[in-house]
GROMACS .gro file of C-alpha atoms in nm:
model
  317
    1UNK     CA    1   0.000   0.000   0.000
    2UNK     CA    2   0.151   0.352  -0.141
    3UNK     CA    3   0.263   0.580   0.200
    4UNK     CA    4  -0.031   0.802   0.242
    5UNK     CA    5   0.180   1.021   0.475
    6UNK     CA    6   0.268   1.392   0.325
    7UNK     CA    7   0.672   1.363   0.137
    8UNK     CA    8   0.885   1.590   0.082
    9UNK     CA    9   1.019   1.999   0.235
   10UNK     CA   10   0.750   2.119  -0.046
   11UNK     CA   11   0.428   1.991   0.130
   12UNK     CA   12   0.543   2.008   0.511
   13UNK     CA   13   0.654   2.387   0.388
   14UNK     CA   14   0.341   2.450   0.287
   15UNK     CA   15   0.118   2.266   0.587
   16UNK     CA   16   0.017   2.595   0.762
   17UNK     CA   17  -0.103   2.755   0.428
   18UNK     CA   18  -0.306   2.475   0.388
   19UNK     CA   19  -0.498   2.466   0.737
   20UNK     CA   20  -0.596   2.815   0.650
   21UNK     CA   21  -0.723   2.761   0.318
   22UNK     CA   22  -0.927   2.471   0.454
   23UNK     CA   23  -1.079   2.738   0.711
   24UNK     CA   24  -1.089   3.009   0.466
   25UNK     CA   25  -1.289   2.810   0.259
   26UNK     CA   26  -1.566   2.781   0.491
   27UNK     CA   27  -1.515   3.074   0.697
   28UNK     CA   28  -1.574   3.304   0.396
   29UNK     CA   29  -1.864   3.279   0.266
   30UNK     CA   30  -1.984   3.211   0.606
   31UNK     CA   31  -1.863   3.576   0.728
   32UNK     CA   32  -2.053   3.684   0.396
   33UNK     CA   33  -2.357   3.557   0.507
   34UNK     CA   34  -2.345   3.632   0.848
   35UNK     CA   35  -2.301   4.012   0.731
   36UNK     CA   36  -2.645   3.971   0.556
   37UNK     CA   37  -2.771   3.992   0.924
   38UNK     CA   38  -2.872   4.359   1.050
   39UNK     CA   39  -3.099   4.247   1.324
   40UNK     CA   40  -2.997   4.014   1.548
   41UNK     CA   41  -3.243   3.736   1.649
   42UNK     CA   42  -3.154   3.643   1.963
   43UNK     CA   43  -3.403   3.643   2.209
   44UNK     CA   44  -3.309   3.915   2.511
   45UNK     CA   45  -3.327   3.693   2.868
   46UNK     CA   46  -3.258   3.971   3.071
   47UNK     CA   47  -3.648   3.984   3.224
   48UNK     CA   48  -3.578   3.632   3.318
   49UNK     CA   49  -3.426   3.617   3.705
   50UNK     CA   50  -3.217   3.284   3.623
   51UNK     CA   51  -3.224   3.158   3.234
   52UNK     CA   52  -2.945   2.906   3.250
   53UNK     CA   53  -2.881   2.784   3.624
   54UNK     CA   54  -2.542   2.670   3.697
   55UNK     CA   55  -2.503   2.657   3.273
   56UNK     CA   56  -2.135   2.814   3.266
   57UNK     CA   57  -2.063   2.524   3.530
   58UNK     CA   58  -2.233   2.192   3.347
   59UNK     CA   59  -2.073   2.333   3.009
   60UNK     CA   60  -1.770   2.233   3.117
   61UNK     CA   61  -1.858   1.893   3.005
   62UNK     CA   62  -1.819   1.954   2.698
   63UNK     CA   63  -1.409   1.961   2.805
   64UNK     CA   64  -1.415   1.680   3.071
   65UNK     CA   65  -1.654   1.440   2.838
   66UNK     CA   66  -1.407   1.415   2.568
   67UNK     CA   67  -1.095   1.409   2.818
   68UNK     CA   68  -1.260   1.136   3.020
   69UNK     CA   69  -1.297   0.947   2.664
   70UNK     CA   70  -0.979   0.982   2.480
   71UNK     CA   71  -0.766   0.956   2.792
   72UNK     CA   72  -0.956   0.626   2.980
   73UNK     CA   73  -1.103   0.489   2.645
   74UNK     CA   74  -0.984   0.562   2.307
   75UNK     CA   75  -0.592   0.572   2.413
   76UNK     CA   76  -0.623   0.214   2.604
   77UNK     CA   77  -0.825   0.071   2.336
   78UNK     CA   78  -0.607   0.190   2.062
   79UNK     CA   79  -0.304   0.138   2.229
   80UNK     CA   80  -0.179   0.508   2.157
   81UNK     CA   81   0.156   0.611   2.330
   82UNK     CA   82   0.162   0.946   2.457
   83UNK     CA   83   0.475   1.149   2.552
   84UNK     CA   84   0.409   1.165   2.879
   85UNK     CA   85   0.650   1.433   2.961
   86UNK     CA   86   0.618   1.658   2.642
   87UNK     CA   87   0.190   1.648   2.738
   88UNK     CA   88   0.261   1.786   3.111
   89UNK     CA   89   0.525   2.042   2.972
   90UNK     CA   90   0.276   2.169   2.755
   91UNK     CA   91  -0.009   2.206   2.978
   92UNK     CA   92   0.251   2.349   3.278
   93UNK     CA   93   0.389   2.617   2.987
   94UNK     CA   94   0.043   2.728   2.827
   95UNK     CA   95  -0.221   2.688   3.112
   96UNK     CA   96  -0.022   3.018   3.302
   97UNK     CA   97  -0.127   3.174   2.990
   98UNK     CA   98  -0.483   3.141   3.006
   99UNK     CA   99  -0.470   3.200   3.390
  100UNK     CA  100  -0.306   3.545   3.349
  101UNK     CA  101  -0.521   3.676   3.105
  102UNK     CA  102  -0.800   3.583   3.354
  103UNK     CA  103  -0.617   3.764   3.632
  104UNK     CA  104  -0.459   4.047   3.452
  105UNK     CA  105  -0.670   4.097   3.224
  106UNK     CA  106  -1.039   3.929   3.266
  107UNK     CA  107  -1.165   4.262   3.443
  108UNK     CA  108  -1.041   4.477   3.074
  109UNK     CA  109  -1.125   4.243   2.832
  110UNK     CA  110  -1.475   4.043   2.991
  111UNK     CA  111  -1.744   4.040   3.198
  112UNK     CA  112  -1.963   3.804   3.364
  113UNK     CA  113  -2.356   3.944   3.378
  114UNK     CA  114  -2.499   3.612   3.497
  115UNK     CA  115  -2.345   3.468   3.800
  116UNK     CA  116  -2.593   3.252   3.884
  117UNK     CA  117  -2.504   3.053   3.584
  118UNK     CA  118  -2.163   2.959   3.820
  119UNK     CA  119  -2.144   2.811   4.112
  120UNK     CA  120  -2.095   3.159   4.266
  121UNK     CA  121  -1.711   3.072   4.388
  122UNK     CA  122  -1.490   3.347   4.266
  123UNK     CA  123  -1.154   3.345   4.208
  124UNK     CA  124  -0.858   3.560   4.217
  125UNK     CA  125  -0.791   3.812   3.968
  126UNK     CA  126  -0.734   4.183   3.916
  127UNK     CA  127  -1.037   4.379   3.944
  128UNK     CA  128  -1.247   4.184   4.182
  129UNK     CA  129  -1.239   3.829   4.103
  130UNK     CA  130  -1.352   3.582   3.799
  131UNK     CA  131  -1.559   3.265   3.813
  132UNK     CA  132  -1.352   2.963   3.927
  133UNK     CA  133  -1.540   2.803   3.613
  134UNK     CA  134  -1.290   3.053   3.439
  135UNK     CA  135  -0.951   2.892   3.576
  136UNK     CA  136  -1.136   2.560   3.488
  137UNK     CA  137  -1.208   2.673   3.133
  138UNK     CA  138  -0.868   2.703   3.078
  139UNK     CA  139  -0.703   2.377   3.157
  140UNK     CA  140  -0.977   2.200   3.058
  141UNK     CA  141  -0.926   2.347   2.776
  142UNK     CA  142  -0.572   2.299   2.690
  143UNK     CA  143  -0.604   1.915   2.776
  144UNK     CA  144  -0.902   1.844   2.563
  145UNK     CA  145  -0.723   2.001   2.262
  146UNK     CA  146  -0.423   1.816   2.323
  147UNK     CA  147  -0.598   1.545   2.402
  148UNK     CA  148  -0.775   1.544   2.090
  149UNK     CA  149  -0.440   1.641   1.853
  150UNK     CA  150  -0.256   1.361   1.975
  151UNK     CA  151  -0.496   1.065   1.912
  152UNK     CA  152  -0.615   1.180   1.574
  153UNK     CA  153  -0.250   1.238   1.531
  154UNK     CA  154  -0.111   0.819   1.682
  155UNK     CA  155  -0.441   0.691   1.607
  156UNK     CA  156  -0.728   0.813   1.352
  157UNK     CA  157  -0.469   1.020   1.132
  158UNK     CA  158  -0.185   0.836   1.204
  159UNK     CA  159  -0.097   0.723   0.785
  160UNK     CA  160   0.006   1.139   0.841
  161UNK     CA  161   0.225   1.099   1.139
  162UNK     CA  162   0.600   1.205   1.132
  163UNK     CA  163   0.791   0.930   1.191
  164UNK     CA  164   0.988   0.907   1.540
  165UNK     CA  165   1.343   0.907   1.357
  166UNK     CA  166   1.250   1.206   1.154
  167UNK     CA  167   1.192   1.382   1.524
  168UNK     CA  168   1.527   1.360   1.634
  169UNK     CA  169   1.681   1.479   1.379
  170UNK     CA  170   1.792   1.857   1.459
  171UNK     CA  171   2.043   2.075   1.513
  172UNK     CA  172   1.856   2.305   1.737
  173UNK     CA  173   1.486   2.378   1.831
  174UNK     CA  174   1.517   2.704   1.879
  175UNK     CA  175   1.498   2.927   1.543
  176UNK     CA  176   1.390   3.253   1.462
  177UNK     CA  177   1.055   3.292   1.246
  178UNK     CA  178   1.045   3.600   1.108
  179UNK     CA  179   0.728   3.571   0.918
  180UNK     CA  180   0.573   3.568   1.234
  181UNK     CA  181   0.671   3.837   1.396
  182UNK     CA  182   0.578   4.010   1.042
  183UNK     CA  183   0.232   3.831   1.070
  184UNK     CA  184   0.166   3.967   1.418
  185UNK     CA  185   0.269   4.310   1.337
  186UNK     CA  186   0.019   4.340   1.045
  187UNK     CA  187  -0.252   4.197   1.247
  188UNK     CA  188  -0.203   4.423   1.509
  189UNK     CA  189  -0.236   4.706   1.254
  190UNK     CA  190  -0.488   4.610   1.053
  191UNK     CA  191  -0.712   4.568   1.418
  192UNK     CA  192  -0.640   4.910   1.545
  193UNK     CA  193  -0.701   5.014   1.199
  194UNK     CA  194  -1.079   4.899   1.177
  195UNK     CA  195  -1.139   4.958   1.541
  196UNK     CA  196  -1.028   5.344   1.456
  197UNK     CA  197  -1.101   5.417   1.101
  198UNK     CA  198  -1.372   5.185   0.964
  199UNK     CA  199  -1.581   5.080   1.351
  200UNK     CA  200  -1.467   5.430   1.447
  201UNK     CA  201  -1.487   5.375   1.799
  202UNK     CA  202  -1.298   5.429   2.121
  203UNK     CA  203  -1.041   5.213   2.297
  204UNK     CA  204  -0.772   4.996   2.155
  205UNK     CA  205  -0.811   4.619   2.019
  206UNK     CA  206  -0.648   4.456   2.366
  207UNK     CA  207  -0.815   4.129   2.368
  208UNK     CA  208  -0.688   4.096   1.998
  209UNK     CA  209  -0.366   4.192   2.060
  210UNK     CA  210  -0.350   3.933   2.354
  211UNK     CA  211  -0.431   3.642   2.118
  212UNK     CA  212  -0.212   3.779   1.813
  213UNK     CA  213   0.100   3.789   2.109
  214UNK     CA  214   0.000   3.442   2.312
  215UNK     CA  215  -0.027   3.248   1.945
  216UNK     CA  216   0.243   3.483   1.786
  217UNK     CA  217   0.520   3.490   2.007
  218UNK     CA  218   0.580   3.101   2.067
  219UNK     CA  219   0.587   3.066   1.653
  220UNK     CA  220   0.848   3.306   1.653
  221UNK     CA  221   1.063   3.110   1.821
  222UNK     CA  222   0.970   2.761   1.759
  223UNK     CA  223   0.729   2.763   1.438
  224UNK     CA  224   1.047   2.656   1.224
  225UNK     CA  225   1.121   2.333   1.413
  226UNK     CA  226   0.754   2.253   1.450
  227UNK     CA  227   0.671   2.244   1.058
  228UNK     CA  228   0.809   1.981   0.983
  229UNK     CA  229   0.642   1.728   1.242
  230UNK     CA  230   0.297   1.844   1.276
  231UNK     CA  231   0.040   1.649   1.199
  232UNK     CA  232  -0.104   1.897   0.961
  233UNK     CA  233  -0.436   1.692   0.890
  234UNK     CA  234  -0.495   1.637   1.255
  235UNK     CA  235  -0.451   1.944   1.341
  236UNK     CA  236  -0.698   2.087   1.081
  237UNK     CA  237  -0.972   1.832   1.218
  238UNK     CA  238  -0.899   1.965   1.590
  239UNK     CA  239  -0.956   2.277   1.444
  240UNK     CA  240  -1.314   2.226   1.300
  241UNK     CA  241  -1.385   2.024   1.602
  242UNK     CA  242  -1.306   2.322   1.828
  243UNK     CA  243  -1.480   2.580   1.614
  244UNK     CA  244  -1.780   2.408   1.582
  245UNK     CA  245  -1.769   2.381   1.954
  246UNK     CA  246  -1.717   2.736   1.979
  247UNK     CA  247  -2.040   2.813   1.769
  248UNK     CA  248  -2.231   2.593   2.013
  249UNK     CA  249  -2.093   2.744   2.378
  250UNK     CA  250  -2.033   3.084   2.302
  251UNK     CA  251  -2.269   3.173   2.000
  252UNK     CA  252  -2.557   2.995   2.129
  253UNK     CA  253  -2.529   2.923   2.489
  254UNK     CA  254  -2.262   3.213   2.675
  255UNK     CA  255  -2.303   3.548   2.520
  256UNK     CA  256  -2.691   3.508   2.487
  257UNK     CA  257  -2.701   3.409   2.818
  258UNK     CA  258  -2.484   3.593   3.036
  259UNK     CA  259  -2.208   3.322   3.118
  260UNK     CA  260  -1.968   3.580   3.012
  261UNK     CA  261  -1.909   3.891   2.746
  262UNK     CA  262  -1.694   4.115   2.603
  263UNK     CA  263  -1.609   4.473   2.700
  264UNK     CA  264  -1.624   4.696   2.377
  265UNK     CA  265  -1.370   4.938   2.450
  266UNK     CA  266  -1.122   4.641   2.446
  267UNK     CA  267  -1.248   4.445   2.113
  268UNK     CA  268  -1.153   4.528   1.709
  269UNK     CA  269  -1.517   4.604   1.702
  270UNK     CA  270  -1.581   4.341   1.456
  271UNK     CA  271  -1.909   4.132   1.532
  272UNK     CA  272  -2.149   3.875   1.445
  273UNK     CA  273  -2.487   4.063   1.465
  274UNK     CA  274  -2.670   3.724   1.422
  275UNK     CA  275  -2.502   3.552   1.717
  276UNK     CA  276  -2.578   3.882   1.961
  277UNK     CA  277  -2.305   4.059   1.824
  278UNK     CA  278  -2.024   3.821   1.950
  279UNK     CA  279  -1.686   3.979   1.851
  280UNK     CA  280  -1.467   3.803   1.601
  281UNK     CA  281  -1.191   3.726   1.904
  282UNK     CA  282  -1.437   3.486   2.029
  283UNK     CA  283  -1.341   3.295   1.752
  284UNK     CA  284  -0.954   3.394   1.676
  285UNK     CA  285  -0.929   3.275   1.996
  286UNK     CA  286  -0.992   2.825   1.945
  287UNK     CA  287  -0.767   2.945   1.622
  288UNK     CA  288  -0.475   3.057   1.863
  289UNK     CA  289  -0.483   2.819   2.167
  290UNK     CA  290  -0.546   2.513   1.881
  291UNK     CA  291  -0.269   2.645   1.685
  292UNK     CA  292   0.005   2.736   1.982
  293UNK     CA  293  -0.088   2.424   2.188
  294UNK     CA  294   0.007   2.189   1.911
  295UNK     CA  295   0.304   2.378   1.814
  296UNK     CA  296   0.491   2.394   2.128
  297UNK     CA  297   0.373   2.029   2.191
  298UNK     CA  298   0.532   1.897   1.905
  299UNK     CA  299   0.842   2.101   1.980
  300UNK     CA  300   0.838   1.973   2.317
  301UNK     CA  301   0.820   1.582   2.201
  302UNK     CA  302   1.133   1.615   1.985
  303UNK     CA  303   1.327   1.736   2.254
  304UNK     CA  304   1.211   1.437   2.469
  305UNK     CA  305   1.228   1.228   2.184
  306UNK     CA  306   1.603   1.332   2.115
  307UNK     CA  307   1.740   1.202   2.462
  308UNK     CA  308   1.891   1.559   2.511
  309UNK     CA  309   1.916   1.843   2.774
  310UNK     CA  310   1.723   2.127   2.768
  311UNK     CA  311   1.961   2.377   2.686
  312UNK     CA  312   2.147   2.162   2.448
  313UNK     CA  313   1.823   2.079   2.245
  314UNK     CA  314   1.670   2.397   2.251
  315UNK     CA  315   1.972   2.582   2.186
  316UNK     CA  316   2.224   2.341   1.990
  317UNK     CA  317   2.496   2.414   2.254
   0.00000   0.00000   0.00000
């Protein structure tokens, strides 16, 4: 049977490009017809004393149901290895991530109208406190994805998986992307630029920036030596599969109904009028923490792979 796995510098190269053409192609002439929309449909709860109790809370499922799965079920079953070490680097790196922008940031960027959707526990952070649900959220969330990369990656996709020899195979993991830094400058730009020209409203594009520097920043530094042993097609399916989870809990279920929401002064300005106006970082952001997560995890498992130190795989000293 012919090696279904992607050959050759020339597709690897080009594995990024293709994930976003794949979304693109979708998200398009979705974002066309979601502009369509001038009124938005969504029916306003706020008469209703408690519309969704303890719904921030249970929604959490919808992390812990597939970790439960993959990590008790599907990996047993399949017999899927899974760098232990490179999986708990990951989630010790990026979960401080999602924690400070709750506690530096959450009282800029959010809000949380419905506390009785919680259990009512708050936890620390600048500005008076978030949901615990919100600490939650986050390393939930960062195990699910991972969770969910690495067995379509060993298991479902595996005809696509780099193999182990290929991973060691480096001189150093550490490598300057330029591109990136590039990328995130223009983004940047072109944000403050519709917030100030086109939206023409006050504030600056914070919660933007945020994700452009969290998904940014690590590809600067490690995008180069993660190219060429992701799992290209399994990360595009985590992808949709986050996404379309995204349209569920916050388009349907969060915004409409209080769990949380976004401060104005510190988004592009860019909404979805159909889905209650929900700004476009609601979504940037599953592209970001999908994107970043996988990246330094497969970064991570060629340095365990290669048997090295830190500093000498990292660096090449």
């Amino acid at each position: 049977m012919a090696d279904l796995r992607v050959q050759g510098p020339g597709p690897v190269r080009r594995g990024f490009g293709l994930v976003a053409a794949m979304v693109a192609m979708f998200a398009v002439p979705m974002a066309v017809t979601l502009h369509t929309v001038r009124v938005s449909a969504v029916v306003d709860v706020a008469a209703e004393p408690n519309p969704s109790p303890f719904g921030y809370t249970v929604s959490l499922l919808l992390f812990v149901v597939p970790i439960v799965a993959i990590a008790f079920w599907f990996v047993p079953l399949d017999g899927v290895k899974i760098s232990k070490k490179a999986f708990w680097w990951t989630i010790g790196l990026l979960f401080p991530l999602g924690a400070a922008l709750d506690f530096f940031f959450a009282h800029l960027f959010l809000t949380f109208p419905n506390p009785k959707a919680t259990l009512g526990v708050k936890a620390p952070a600048l500005g008076g406190g978030v949901p615990v649900e919100e600490y939650l959220f986050y390393f939930l969330g960062f195990v699910a994805i991972l969770l969910v990369y690495i067995w379509l990656d060993e298991y479902w996709l595996s005809a696509y998986t780099v193999p182990g020899e290929e991973r060691v195979n480096f001189t150093k993991l550490l490598r300057f992307h330029p591109q990136s830094v590039a990328l995130g400058v223009v983004l940047v730009g072109a944000a403050v630029f519709y917030k100030w020209v086109i939206a023409r409203e006050a504030g600056f594009p914070g919660y933007f920036t945020f994700l452009v520097a969290g998904a940014l920043v690590p590809s600067a530094a490690l995008y180069p030596s993660a190219r060429a042993v992701v799992n290209w097609r399994a990360m595009s399916l985590t992808l949709f599969i986050l996404v379309l989870t995204s349209a569920l809990w916050e388009a349907t279920l969060a915004v409409p109904y209080g769990w949380w929401g976004y401060q104005p002064r510190q988004m592009m300005g860019l909404g979805v009028t159909a889905w209650d106006g929900l700004p476009i970082e609601a979504v940037t952001v599953w592209l970001a923490v999908t994107f970043t997560t996988v990246m330094v995890y497969e970064v991570l498992k060629r340095w365990k792979a290669s048997g090295l130190s830190m500093r000498a795989a990292l660096m090449g000293v």
